[in-house]
PDB file of N, CA, C and O in Angstrom:
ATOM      1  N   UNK U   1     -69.177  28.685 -47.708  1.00  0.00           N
ATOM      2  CA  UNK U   1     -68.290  29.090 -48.790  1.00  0.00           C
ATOM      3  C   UNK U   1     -68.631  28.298 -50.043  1.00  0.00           C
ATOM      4  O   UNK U   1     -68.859  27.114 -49.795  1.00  0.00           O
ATOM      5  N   UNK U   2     -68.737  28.688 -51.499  1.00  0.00           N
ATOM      6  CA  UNK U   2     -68.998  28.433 -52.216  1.00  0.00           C
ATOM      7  C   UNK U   2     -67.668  27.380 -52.836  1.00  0.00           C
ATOM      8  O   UNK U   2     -67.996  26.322 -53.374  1.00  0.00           O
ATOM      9  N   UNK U   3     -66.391  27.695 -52.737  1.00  0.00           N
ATOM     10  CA  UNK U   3     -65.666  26.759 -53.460  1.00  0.00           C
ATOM     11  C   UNK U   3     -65.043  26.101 -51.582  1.00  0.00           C
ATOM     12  O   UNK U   3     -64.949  26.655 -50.486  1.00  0.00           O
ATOM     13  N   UNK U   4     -64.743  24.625 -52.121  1.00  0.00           N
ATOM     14  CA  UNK U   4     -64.025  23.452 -50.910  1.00  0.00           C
ATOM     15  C   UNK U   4     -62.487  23.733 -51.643  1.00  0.00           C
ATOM     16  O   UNK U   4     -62.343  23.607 -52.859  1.00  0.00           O
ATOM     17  N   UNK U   5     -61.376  24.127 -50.737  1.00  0.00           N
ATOM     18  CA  UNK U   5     -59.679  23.838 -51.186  1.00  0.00           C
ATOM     19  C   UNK U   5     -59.527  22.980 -50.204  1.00  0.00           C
ATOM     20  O   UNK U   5     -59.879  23.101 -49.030  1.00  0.00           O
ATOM     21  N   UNK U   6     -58.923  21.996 -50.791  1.00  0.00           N
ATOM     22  CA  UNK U   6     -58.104  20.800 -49.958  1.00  0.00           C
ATOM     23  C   UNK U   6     -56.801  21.208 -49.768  1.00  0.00           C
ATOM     24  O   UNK U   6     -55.936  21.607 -50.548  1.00  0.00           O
ATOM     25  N   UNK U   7     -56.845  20.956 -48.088  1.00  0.00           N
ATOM     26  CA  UNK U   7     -55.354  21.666 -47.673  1.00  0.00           C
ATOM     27  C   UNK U   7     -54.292  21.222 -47.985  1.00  0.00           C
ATOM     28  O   UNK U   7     -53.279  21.660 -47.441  1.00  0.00           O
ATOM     29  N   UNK U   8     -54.224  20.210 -48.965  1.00  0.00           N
ATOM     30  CA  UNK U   8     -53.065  19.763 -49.915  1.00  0.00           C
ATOM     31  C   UNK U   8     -53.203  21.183 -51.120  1.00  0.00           C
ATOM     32  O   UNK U   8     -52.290  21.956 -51.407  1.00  0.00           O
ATOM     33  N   UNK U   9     -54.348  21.197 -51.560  1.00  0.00           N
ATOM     34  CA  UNK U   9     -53.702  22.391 -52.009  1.00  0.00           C
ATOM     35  C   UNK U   9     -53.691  23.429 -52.485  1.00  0.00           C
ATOM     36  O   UNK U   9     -53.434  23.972 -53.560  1.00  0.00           O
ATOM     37  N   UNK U  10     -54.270  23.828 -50.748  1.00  0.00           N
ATOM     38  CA  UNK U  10     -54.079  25.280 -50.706  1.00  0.00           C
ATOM     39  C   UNK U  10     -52.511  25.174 -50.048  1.00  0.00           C
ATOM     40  O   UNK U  10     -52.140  26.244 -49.566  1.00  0.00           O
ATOM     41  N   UNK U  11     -51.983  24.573 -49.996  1.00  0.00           N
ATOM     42  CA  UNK U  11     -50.630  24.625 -49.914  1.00  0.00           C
ATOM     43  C   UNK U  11     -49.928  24.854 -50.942  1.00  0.00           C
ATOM     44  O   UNK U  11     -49.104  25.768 -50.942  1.00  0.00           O
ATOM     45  N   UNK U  12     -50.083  24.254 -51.744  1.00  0.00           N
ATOM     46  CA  UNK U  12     -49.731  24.593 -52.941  1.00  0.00           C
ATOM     47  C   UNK U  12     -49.723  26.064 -53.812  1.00  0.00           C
ATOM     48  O   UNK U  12     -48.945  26.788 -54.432  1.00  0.00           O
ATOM     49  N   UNK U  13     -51.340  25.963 -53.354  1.00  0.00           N
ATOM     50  CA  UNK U  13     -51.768  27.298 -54.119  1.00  0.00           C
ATOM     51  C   UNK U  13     -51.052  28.568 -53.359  1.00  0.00           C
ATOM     52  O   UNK U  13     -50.761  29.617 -53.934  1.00  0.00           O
ATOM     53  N   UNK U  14     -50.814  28.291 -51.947  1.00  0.00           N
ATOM     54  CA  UNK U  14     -49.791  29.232 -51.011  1.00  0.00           C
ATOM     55  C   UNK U  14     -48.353  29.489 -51.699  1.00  0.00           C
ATOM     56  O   UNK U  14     -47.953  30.575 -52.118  1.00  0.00           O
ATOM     57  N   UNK U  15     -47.802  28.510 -51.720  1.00  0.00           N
ATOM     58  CA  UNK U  15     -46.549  28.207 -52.649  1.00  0.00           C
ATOM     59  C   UNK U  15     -46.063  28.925 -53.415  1.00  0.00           C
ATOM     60  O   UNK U  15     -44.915  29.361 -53.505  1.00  0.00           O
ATOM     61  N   UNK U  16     -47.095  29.096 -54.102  1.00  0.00           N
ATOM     62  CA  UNK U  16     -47.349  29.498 -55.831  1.00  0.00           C
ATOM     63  C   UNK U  16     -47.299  30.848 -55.624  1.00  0.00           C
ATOM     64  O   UNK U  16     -46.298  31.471 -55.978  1.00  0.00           O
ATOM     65  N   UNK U  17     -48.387  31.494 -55.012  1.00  0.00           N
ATOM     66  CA  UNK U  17     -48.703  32.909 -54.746  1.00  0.00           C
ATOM     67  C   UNK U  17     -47.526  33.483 -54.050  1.00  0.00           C
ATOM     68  O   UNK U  17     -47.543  34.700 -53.865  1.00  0.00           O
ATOM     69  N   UNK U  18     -46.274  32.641 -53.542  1.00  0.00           N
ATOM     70  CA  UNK U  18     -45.033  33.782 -53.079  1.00  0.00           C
ATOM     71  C   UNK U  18     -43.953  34.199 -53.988  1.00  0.00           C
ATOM     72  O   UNK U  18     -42.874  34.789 -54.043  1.00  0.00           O
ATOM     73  N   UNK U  19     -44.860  33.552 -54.686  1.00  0.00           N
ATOM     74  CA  UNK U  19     -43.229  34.179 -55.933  1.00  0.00           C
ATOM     75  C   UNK U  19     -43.909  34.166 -57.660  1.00  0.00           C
ATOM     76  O   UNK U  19     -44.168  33.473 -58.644  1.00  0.00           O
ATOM     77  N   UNK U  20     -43.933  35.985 -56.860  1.00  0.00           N
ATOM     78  CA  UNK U  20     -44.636  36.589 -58.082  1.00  0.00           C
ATOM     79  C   UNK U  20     -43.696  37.257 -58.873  1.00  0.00           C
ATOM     80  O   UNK U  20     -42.593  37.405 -58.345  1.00  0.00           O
ATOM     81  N   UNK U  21     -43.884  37.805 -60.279  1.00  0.00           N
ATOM     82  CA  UNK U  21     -42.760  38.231 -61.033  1.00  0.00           C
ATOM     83  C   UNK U  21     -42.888  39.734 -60.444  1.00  0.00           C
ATOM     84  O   UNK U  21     -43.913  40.133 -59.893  1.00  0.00           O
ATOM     85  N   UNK U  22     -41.697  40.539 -60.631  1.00  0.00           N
ATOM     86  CA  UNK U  22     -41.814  41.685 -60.271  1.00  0.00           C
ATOM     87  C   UNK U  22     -41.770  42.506 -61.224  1.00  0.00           C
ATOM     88  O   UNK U  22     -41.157  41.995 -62.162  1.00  0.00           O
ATOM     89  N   UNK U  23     -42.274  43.989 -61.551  1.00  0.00           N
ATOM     90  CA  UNK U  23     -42.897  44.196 -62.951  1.00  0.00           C
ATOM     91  C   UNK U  23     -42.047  45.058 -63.665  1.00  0.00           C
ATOM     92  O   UNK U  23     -42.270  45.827 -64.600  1.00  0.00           O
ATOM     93  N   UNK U  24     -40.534  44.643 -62.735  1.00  0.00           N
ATOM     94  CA  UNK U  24     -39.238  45.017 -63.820  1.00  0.00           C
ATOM     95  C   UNK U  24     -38.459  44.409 -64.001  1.00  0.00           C
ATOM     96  O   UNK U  24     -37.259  44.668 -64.079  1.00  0.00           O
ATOM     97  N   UNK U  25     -39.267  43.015 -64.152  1.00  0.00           N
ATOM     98  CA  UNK U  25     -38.515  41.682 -64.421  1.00  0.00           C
ATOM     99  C   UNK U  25     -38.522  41.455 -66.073  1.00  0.00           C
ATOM    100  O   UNK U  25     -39.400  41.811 -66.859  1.00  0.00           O
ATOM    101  N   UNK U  26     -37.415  40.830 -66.328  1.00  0.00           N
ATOM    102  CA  UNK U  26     -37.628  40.201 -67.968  1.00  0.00           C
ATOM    103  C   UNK U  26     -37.466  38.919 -67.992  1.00  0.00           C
ATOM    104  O   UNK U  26     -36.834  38.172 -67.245  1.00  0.00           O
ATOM    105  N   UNK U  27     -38.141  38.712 -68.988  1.00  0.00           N
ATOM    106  CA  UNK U  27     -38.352  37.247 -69.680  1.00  0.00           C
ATOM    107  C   UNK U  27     -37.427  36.510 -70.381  1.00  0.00           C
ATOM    108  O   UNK U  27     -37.182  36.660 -71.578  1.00  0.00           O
ATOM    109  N   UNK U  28     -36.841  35.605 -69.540  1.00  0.00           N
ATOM    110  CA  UNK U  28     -35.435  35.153 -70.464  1.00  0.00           C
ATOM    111  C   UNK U  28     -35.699  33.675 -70.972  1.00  0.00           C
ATOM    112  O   UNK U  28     -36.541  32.988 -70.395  1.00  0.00           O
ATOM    113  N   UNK U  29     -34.944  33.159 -72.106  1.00  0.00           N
ATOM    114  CA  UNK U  29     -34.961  31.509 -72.542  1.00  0.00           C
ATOM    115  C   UNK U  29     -34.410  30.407 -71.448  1.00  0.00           C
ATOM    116  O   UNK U  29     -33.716  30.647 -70.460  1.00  0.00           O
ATOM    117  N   UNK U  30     -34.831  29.337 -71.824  1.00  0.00           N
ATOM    118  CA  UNK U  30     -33.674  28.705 -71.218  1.00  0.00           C
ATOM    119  C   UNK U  30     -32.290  28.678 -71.231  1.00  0.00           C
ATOM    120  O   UNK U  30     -31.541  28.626 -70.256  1.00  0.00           O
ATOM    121  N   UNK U  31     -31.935  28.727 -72.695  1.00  0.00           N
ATOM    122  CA  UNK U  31     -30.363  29.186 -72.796  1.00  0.00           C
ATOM    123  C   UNK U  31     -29.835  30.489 -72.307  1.00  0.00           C
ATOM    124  O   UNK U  31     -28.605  30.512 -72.247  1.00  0.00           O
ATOM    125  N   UNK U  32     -30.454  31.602 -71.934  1.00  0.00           N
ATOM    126  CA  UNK U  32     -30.140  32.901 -71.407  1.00  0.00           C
ATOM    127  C   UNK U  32     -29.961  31.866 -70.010  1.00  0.00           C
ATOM    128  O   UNK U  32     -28.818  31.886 -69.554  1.00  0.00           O
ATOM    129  N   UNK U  33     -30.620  31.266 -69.520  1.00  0.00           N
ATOM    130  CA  UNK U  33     -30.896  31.035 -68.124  1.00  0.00           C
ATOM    131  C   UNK U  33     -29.269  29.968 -67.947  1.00  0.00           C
ATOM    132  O   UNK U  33     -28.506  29.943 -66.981  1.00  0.00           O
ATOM    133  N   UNK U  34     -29.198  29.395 -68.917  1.00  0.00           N
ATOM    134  CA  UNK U  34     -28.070  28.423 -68.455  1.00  0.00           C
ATOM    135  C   UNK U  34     -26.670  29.149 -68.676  1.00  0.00           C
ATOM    136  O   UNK U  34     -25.652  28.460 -68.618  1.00  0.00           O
ATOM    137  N   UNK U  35     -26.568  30.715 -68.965  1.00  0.00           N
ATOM    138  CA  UNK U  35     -25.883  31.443 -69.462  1.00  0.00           C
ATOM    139  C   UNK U  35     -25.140  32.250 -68.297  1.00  0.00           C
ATOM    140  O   UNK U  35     -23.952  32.553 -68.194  1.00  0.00           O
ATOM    141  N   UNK U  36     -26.049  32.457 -67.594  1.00  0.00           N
ATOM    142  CA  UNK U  36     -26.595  32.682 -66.105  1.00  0.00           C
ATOM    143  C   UNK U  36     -26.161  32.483 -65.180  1.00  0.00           C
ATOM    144  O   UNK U  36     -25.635  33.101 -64.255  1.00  0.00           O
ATOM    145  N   UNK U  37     -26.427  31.411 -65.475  1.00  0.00           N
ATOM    146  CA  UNK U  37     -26.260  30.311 -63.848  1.00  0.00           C
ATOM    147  C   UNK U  37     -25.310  29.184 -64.023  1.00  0.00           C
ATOM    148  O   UNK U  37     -24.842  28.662 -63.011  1.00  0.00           O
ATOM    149  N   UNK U  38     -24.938  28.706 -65.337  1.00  0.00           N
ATOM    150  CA  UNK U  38     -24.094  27.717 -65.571  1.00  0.00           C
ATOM    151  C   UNK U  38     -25.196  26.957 -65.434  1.00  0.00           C
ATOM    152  O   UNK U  38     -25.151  25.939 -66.124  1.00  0.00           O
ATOM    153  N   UNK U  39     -26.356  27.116 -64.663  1.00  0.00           N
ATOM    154  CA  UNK U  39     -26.798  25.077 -64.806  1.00  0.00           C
ATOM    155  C   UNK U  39     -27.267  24.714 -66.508  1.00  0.00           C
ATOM    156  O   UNK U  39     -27.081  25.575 -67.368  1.00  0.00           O
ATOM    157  N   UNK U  40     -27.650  23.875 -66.728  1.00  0.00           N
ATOM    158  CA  UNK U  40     -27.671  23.471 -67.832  1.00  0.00           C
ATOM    159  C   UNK U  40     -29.232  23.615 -68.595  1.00  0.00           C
ATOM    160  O   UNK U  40     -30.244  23.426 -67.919  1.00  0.00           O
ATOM    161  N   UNK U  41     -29.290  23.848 -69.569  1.00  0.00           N
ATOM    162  CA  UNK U  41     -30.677  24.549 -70.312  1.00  0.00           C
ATOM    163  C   UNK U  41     -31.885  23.229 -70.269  1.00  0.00           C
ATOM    164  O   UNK U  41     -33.095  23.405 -70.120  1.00  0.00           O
ATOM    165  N   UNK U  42     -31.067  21.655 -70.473  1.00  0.00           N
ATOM    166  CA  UNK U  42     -32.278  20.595 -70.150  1.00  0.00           C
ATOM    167  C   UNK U  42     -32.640  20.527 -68.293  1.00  0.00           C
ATOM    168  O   UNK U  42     -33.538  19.712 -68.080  1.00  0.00           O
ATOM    169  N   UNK U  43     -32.364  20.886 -67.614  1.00  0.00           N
ATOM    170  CA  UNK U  43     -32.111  20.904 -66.618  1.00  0.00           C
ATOM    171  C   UNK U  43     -33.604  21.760 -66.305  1.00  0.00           C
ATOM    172  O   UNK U  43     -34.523  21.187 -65.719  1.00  0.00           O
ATOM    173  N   UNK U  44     -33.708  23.034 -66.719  1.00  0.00           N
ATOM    174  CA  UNK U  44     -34.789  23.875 -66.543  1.00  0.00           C
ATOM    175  C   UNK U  44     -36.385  22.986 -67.743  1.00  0.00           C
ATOM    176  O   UNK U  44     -37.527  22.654 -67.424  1.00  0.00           O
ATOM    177  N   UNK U  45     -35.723  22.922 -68.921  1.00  0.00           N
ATOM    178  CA  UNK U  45     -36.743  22.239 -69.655  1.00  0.00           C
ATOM    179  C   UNK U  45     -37.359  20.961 -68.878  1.00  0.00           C
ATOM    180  O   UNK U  45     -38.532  20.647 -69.075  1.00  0.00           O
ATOM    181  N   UNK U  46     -36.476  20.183 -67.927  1.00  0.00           N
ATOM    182  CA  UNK U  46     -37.495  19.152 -67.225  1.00  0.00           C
ATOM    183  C   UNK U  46     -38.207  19.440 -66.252  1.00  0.00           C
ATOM    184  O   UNK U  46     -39.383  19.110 -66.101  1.00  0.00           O
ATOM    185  N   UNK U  47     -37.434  20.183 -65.402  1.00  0.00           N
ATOM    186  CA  UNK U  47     -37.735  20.677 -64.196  1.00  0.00           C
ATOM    187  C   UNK U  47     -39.614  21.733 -64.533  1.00  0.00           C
ATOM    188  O   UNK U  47     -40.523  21.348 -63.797  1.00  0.00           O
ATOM    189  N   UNK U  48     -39.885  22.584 -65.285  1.00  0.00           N
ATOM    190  CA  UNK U  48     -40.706  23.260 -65.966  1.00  0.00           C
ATOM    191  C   UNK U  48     -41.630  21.947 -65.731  1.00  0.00           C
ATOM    192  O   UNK U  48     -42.299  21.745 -64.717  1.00  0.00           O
ATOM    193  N   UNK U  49     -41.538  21.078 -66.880  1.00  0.00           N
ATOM    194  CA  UNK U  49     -42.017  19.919 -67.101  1.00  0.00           C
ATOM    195  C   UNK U  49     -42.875  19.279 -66.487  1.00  0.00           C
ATOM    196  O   UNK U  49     -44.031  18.925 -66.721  1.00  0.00           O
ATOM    197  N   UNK U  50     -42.040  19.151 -65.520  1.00  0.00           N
ATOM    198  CA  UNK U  50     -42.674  18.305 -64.258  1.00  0.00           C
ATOM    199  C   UNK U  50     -43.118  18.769 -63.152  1.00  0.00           C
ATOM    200  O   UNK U  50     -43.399  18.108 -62.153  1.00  0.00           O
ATOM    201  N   UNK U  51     -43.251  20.709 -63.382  1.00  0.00           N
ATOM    202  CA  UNK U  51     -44.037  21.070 -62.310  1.00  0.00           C
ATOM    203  C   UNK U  51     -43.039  21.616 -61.335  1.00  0.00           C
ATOM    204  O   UNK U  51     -43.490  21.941 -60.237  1.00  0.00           O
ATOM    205  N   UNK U  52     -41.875  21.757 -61.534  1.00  0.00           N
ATOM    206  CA  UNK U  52     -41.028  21.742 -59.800  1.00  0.00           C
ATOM    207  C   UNK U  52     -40.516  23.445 -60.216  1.00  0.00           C
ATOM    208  O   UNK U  52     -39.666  24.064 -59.575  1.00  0.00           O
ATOM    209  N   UNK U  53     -40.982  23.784 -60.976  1.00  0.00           N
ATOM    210  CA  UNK U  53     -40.380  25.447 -60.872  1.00  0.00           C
ATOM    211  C   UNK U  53     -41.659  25.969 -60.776  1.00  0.00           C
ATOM    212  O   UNK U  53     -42.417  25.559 -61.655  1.00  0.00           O
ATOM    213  N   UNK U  54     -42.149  26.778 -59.950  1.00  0.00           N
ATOM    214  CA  UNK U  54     -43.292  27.778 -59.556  1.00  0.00           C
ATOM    215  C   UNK U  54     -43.715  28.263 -61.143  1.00  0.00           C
ATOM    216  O   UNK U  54     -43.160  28.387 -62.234  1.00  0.00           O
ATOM    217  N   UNK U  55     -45.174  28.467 -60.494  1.00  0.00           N
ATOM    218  CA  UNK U  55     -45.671  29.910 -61.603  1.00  0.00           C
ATOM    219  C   UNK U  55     -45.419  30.811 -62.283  1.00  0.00           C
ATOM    220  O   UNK U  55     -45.582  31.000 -63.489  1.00  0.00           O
ATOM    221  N   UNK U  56     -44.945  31.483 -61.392  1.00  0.00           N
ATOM    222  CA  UNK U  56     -44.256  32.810 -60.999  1.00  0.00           C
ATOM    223  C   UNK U  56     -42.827  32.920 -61.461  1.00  0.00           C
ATOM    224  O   UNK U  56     -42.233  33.996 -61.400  1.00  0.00           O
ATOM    225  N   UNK U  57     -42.240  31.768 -61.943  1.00  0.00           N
ATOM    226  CA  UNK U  57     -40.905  31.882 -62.513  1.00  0.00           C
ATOM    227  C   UNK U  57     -40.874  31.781 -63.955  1.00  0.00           C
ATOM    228  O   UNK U  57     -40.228  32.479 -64.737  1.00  0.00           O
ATOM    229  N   UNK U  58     -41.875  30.555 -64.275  1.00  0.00           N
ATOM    230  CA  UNK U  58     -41.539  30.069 -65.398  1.00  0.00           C
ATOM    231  C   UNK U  58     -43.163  30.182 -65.867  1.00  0.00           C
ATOM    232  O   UNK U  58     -44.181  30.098 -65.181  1.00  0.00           O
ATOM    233  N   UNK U  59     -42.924  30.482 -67.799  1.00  0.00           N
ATOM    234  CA  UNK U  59     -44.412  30.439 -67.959  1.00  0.00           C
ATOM    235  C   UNK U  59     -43.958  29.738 -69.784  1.00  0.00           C
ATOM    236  O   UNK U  59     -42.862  29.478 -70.281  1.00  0.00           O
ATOM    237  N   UNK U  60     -45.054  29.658 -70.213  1.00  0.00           N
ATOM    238  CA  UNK U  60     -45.322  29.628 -71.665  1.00  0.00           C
ATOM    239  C   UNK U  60     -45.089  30.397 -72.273  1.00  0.00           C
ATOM    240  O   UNK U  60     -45.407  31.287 -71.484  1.00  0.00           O
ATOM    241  N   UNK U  61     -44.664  31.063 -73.370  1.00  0.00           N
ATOM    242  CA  UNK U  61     -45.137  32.044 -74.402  1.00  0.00           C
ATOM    243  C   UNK U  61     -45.205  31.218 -75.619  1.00  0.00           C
ATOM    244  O   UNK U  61     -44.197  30.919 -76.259  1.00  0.00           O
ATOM    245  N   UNK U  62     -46.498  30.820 -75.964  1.00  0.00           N
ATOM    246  CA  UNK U  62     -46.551  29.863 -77.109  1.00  0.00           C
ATOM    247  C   UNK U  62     -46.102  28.660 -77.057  1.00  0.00           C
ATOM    248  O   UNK U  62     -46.598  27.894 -76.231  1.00  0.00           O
ATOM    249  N   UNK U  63     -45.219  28.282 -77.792  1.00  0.00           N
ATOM    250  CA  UNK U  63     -45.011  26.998 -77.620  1.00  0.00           C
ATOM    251  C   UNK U  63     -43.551  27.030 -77.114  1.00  0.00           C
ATOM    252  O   UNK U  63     -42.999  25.933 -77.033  1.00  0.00           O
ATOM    253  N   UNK U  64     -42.790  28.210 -76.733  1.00  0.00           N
ATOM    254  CA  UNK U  64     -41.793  28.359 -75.756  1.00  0.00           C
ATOM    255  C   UNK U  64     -41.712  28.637 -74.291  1.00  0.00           C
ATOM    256  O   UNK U  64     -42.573  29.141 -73.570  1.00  0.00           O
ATOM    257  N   UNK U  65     -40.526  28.218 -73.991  1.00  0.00           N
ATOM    258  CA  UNK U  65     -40.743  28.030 -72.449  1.00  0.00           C
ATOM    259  C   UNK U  65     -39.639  29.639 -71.916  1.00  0.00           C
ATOM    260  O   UNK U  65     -38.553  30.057 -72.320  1.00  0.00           O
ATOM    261  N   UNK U  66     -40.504  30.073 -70.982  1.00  0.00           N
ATOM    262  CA  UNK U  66     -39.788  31.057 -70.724  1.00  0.00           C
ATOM    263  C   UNK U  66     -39.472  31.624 -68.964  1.00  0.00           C
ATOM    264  O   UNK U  66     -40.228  31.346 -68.034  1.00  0.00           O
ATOM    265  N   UNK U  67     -38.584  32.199 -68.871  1.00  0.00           N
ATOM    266  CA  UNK U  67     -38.482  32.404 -67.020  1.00  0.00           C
ATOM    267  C   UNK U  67     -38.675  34.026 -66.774  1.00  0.00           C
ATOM    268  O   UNK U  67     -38.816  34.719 -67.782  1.00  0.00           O
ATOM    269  N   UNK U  68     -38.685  34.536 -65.736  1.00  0.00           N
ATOM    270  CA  UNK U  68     -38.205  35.537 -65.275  1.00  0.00           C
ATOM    271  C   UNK U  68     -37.199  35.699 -64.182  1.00  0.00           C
ATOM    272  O   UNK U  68     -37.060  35.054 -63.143  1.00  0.00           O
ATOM    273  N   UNK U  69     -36.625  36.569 -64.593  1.00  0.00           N
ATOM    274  CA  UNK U  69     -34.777  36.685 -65.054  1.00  0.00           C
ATOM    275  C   UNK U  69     -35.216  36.692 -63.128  1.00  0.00           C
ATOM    276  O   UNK U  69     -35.285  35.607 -62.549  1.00  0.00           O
ATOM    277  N   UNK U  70     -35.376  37.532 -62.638  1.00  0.00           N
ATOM    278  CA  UNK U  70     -35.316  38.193 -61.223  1.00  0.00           C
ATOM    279  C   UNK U  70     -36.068  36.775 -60.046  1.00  0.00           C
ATOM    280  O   UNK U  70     -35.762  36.204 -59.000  1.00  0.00           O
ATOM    281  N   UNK U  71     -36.888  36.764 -60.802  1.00  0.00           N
ATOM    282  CA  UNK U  71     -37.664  35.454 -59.912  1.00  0.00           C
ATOM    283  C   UNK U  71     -36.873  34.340 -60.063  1.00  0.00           C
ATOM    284  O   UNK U  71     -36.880  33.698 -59.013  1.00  0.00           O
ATOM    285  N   UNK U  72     -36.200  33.838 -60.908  1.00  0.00           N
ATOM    286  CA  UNK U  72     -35.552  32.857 -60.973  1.00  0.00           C
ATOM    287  C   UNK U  72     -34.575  32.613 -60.387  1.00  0.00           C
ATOM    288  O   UNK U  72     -34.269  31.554 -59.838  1.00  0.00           O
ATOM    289  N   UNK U  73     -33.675  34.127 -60.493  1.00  0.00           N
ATOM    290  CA  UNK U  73     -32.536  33.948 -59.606  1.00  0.00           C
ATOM    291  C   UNK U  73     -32.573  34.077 -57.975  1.00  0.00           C
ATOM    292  O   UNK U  73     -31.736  33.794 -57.119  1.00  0.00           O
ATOM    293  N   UNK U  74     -33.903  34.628 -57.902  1.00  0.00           N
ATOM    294  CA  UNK U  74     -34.274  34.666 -56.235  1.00  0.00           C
ATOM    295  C   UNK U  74     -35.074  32.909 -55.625  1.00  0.00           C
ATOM    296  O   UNK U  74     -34.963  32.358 -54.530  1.00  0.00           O
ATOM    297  N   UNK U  75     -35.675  32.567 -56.611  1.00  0.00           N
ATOM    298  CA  UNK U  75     -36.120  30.584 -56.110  1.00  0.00           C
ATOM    299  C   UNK U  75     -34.839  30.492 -56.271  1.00  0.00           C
ATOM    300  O   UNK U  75     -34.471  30.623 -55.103  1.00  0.00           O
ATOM    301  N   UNK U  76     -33.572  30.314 -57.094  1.00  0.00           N
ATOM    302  CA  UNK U  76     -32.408  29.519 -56.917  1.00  0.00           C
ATOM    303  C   UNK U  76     -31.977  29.659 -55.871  1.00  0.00           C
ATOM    304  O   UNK U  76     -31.767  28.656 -55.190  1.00  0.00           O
ATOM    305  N   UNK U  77     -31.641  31.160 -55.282  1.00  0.00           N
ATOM    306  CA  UNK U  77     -30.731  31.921 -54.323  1.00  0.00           C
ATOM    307  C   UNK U  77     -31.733  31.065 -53.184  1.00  0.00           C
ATOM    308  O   UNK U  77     -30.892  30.442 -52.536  1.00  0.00           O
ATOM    309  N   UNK U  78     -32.678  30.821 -52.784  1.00  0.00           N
ATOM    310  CA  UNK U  78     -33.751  30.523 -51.960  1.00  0.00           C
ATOM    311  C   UNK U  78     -33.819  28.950 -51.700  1.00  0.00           C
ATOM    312  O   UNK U  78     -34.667  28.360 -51.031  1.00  0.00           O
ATOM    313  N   UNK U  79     -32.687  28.386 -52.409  1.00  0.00           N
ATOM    314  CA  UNK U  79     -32.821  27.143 -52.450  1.00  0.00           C
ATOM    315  C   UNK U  79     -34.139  26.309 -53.326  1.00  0.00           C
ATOM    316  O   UNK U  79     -34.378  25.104 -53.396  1.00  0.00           O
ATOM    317  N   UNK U  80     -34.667  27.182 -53.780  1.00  0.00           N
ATOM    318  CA  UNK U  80     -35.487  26.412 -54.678  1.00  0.00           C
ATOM    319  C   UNK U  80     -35.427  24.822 -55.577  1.00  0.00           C
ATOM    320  O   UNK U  80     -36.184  23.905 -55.896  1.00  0.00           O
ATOM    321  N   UNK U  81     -34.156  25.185 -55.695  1.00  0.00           N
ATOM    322  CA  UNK U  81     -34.217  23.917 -56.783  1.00  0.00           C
ATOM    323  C   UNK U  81     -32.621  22.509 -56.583  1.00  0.00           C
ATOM    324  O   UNK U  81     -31.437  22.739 -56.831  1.00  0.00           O
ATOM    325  N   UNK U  82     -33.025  21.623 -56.248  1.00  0.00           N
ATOM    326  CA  UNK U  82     -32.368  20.651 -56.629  1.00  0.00           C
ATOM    327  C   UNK U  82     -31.544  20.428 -57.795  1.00  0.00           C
ATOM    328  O   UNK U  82     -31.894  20.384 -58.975  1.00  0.00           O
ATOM    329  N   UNK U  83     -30.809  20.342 -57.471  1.00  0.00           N
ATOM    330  CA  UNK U  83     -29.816  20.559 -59.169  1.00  0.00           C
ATOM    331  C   UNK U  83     -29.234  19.073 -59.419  1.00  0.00           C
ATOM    332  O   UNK U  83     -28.435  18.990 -60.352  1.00  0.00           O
ATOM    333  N   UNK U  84     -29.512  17.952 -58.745  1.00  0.00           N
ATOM    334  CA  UNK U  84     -29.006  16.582 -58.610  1.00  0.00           C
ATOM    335  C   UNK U  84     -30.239  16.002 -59.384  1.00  0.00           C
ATOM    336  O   UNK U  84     -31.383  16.154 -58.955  1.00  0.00           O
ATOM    337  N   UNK U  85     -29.951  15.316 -60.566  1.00  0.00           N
ATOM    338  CA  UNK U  85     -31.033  14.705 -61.608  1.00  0.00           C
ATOM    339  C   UNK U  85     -31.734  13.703 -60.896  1.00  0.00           C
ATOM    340  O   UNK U  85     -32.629  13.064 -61.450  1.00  0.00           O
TER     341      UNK U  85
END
C-alpha cells in the first residue's frame, strides 16, 4: 500500500467519516446554535477550537465558524459532547 495510517488515526479518521452532513441540512452560527439548545455560543466557539466537535458538524466559512443544524443536533442527542468546562 502506498500510504501507512496509524491506528491512532485511522480511528480518528473512522470517527470523522460517521457524521456526515446530510444534504438537507443548513448551516447555522453559533448563536442560532445556542438559540437551540440553550448551551451557550462560547461553549461551541471552544469546543470547535480545540478539535472536540467532528468535521461533519462544524466547518469554516471564512473566517466564521459554522455548524450543521441536523448533524449537530444528532452528535448532541448521541452524547457527543461534554457540556462541563
Amino acid at each position: 500500500h502506498p500510504f501507512l495510517v496509524l491506528p491512532e488515526l485511522e480511528s480518528r479518521m473512522t470517527a470523522r467519516a460517521l457524521i456526515l452532513p446530510s444534504k438537507d441540512d443548513i448551516a447555522i452560527s453559533p448563536q442560532e446554535a445556542q438559540e437551540l439548545t440553550g448551551i451557550p455560543r462560547g461553549w461551541y466557539y471552544e469546543r470547535a477550537r480545540l478539535g472536540q466537535i467532528p468535521a461533519g458538524v462544524t466547518f469554516r466559512a471564512g473566517k466564521y465558524r459554522r455548524f450543521w443544524k441536523r448533524s449537530l443536533l444528532r452528535w448532541l442527542a448521541d452524547g457527543g459532547a461534554q457540556l462541563s468546562a
